[in-house]
Short mmCIF file of C-alpha atoms in Angstrom, two decimals:
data_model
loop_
_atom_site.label_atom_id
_atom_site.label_comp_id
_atom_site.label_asym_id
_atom_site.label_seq_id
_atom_site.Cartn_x
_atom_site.Cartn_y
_atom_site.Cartn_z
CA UNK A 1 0.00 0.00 0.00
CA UNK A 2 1.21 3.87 -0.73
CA UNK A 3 0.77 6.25 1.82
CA UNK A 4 0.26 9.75 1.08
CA UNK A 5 2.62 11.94 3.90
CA UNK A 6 4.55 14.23 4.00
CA UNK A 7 8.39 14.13 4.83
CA UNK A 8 8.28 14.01 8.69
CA UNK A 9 10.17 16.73 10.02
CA UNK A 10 10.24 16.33 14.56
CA UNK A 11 11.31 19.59 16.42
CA UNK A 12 12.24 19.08 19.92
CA UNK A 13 8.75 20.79 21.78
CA UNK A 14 6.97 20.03 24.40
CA UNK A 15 4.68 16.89 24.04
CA UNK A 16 1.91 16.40 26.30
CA UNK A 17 2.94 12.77 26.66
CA UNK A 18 4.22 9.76 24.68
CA UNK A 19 0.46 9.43 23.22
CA UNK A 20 0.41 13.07 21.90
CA UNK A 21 3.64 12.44 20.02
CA UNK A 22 2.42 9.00 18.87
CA UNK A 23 -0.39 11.03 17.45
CA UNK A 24 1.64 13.79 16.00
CA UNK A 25 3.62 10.68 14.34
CA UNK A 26 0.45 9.01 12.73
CA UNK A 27 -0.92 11.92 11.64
CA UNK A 28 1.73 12.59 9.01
CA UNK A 29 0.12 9.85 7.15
CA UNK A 30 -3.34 10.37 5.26
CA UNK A 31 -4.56 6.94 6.22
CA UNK A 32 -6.81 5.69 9.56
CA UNK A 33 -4.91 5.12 12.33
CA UNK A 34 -4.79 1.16 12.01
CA UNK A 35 -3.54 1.64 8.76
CA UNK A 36 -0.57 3.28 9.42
CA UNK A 37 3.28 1.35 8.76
CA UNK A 38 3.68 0.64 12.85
CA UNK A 39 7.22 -0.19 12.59
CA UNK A 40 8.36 3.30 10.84
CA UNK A 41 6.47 5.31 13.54
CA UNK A 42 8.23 3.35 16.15
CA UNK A 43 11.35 4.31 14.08
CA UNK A 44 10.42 7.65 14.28
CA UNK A 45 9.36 7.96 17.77
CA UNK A 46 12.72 6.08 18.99
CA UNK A 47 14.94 8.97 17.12
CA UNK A 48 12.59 11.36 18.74
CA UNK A 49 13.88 9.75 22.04
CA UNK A 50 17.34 10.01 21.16
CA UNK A 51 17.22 13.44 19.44
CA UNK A 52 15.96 14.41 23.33
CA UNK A 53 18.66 12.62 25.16
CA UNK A 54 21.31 14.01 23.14
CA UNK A 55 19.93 17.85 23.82
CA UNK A 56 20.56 16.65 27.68
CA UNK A 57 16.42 16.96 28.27
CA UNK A 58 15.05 15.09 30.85
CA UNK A 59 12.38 11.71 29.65
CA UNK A 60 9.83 11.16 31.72
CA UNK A 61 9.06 7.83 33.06
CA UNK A 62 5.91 7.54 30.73
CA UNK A 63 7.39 7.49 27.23
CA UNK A 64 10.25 5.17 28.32
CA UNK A 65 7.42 2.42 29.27
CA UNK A 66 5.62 3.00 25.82
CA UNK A 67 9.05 3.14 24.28
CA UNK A 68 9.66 -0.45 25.77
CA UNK A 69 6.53 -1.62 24.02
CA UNK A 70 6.80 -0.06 20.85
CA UNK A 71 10.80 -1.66 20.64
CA UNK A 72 8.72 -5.07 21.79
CA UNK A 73 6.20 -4.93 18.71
CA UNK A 74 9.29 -3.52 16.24
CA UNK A 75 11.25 -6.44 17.17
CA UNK A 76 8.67 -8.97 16.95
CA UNK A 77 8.29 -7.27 13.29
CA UNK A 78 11.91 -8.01 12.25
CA UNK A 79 12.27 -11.45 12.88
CA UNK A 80 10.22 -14.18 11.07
CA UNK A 81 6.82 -15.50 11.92
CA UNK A 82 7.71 -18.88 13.63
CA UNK A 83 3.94 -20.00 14.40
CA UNK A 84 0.58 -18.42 14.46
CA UNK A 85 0.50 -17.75 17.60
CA UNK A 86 3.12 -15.57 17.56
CA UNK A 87 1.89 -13.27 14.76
CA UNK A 88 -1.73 -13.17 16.76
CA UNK A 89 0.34 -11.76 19.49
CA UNK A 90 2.26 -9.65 17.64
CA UNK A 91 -1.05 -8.39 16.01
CA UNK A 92 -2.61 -7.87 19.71
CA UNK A 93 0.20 -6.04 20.68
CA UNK A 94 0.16 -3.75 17.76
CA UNK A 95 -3.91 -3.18 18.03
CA UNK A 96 -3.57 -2.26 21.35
CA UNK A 97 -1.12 0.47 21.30
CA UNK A 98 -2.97 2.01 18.17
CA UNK A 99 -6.22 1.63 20.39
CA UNK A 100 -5.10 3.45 22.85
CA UNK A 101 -3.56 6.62 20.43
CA UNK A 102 -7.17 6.80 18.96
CA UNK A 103 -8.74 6.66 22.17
CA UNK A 104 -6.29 9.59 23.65
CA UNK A 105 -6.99 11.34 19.58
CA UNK A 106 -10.66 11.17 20.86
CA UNK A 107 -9.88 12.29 24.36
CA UNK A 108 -7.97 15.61 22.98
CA UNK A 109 -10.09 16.82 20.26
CA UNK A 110 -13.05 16.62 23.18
CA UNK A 111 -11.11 18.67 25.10
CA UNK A 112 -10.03 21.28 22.36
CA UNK A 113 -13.63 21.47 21.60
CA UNK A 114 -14.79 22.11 25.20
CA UNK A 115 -11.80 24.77 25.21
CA UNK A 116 -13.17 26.51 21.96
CA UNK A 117 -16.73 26.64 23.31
CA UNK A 118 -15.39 28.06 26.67
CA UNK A 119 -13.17 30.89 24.41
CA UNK A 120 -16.40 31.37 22.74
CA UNK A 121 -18.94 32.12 25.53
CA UNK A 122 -16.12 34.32 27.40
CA UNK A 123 -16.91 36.50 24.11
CA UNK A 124 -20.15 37.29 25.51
CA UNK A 125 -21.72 39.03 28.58
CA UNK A 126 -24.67 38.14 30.77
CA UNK A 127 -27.48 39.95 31.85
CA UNK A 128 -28.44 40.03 35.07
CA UNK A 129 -31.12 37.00 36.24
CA UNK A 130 -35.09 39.00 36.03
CA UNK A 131 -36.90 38.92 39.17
CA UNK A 132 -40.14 36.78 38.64
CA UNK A 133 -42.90 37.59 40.81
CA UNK A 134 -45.39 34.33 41.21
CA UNK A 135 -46.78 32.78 44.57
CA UNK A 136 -45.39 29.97 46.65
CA UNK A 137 -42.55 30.05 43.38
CA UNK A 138 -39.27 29.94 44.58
CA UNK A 139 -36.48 30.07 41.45
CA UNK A 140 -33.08 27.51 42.38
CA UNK A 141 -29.91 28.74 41.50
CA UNK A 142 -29.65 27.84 37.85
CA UNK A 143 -27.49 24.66 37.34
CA UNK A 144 -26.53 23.88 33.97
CA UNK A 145 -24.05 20.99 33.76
CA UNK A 146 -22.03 22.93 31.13
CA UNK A 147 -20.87 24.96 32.99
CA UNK A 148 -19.43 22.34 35.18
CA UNK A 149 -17.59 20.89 31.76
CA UNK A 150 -16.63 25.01 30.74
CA UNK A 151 -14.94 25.15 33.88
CA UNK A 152 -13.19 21.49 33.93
CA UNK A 153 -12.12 22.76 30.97
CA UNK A 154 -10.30 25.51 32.08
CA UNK A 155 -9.05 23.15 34.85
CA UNK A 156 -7.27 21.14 31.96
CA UNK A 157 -5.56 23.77 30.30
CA UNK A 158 -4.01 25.19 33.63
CA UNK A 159 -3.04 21.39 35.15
CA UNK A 160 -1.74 21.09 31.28
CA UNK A 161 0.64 24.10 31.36
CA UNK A 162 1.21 23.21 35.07
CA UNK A 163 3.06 19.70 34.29
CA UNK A 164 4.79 21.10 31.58
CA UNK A 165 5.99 23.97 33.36
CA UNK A 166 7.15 21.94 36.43
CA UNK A 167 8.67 18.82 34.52
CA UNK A 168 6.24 15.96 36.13
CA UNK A 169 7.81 12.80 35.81
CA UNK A 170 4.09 10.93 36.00
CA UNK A 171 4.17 7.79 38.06
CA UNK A 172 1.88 4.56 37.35
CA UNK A 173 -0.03 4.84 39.89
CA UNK A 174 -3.97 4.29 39.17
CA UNK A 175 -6.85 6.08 39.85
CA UNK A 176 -10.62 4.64 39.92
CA UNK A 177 -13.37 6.63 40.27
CA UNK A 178 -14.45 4.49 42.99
CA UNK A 179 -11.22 5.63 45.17
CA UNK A 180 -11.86 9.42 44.39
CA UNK A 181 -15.13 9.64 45.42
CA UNK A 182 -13.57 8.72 48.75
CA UNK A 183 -11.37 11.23 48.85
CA UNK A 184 -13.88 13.98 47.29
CA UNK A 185 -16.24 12.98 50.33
CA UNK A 186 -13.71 13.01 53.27
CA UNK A 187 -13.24 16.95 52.02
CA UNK A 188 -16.83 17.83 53.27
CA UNK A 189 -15.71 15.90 56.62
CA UNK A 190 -14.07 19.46 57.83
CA UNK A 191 -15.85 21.89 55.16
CA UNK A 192 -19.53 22.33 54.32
CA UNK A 193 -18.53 23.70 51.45
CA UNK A 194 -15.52 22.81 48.38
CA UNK A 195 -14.84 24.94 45.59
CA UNK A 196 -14.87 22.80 42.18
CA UNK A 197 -11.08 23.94 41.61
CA UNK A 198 -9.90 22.55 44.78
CA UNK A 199 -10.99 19.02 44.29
CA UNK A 200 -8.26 19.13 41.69
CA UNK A 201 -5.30 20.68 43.65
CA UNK A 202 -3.81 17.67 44.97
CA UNK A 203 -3.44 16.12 41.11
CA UNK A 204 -0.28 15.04 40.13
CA UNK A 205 -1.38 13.69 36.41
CA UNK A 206 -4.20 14.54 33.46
CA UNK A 207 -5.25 10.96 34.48
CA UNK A 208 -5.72 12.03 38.26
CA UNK A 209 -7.65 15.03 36.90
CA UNK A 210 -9.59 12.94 34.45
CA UNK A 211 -10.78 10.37 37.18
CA UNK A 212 -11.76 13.37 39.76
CA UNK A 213 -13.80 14.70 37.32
CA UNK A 214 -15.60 11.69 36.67
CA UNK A 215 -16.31 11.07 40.27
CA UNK A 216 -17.41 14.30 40.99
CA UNK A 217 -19.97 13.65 38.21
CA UNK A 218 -20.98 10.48 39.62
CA UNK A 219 -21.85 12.18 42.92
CA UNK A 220 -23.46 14.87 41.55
CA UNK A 221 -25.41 12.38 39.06
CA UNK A 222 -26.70 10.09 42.76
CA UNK A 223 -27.68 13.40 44.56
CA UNK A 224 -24.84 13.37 46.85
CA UNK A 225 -23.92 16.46 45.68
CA UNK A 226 -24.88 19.87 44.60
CA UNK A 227 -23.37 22.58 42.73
CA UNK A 228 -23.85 26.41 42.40
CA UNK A 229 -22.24 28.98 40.17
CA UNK A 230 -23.55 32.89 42.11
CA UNK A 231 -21.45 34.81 38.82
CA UNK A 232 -21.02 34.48 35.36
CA UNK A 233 -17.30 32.58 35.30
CA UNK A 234 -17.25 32.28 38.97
CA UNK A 235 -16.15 29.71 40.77
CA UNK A 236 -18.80 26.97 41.30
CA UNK A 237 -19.34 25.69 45.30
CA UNK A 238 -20.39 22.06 45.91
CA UNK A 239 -22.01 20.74 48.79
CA UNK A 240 -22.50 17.40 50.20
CA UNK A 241 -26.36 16.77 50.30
CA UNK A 242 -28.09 14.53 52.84
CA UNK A 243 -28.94 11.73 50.82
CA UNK A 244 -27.64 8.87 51.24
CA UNK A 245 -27.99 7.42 47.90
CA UNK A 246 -25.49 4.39 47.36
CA UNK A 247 -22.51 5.20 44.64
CA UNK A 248 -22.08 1.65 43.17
#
């Protein structure tokens, strides 16, 4: 098969991880993403290893473990199918790496998009909320689950500029949703109230950010929480309701 690319060119820059430059990699060629020639990326993103070493920048832990993968698959590729077991794992192997750059393609051009839509709305200005007069009416602050995803967000870009700007070397430690709801809960043990940024404070990776978010949605889906924005932009306050709804 021809592909269609042009001559890749890598400048040392900031990555946001070894997926973003896997992406940046595949999308030099006009083809899906499971169509692409595997072995020449890894080529590619090996030299974009070395190119870094040899500039003295530090690697975080991250791209050496998918670099230990990718030199896994590329050797399996060099040397001859000896049964067909071994080219079904070889084919696993490669299927699962490519999975998981279209999974984290999917994953970022969600995020640009919920970055362009909170660019866009900034454009505008809010009037203020008309007094309705009605008996035995009484109007709830207005809660609008965009604006929880406008301001996670915003949450992104900062934790985004954040790691680069401090050099995190990410660990591989996991998060489930199931632990952070834990941890969002035991804030609201000494506080009756949390602002939405500070549930994210503590994060040390976009995964740890990811997997807060996700919890505080879960709450906030069971009625364990609520959530209030007073201003246009503002911060929004949770609080920890009294039900006693089970998370499963």
């Amino acid at each position: 098969m021809n592909y269609v690319k042009k001559e890749i060119n890598i400048k040392i820059h900031d990555f946001e991880g070894p997926l973003d430059l896997l992406l940046h990699l595949v999308n030099q060629y006009k083809v899906d993403i499971y169509e692409v020639p595997l072995v020449e990326v890894i080529t590619q993103y090996l030299a974009y290893l070395d190119a870094m070493k040899e500039k003295a920048l530090d690697l975080a832990s991250e791209y050496l473990v998918i670099a230990s993968q990718l030199v896994l698959i590329k050797s399996r590729r060099l040397l001859p199918t000896v049964s067909e077991a071994f080219e079904e794992e070889t084919i696993d192997l490669e299927q699962e790496i490519l999975s998981q750059i279209d999974e984290y393609r999917k994953y970022k051009a969600l995020s640009l998009a919920l970055a362009d839509k909170h660019d866009d709305r900034g454009q505008f200005y809010s009037k203020s909320k008309t007094e309705i007069a009605a008996e035995e009416i009484a109007l709830a602050h207005d809660k609008n689950v965009l604006d929880l995803y406008f301001a996670f967000s915003a949450v992104i870009q900062r934790k985004q500029a954040e790691f680069r700007d401090h050099h995190h070397t990410i660990n591989s430690d996991e998060f489930s949703v199931e632990d952070k709801i834990k941890d969002i809960l035991s804030l609201f043990q000494h506080e009756k109230t949390v602002s939405f940024t500070q549930f994210f404070e503590p994060s040390h990776s976009l995964d740890e950010v990811v997997t807060v978010f996700l919890a505080m949605l879960e709450l906030i889906k069971n009625h364990a929480l609520n959530f209030q924005q007073d201003d246009t932009f503002g911060d929004i306050i949770l609080t920890k309701t009294e039900s006693e709804a089970l998370i499963e």
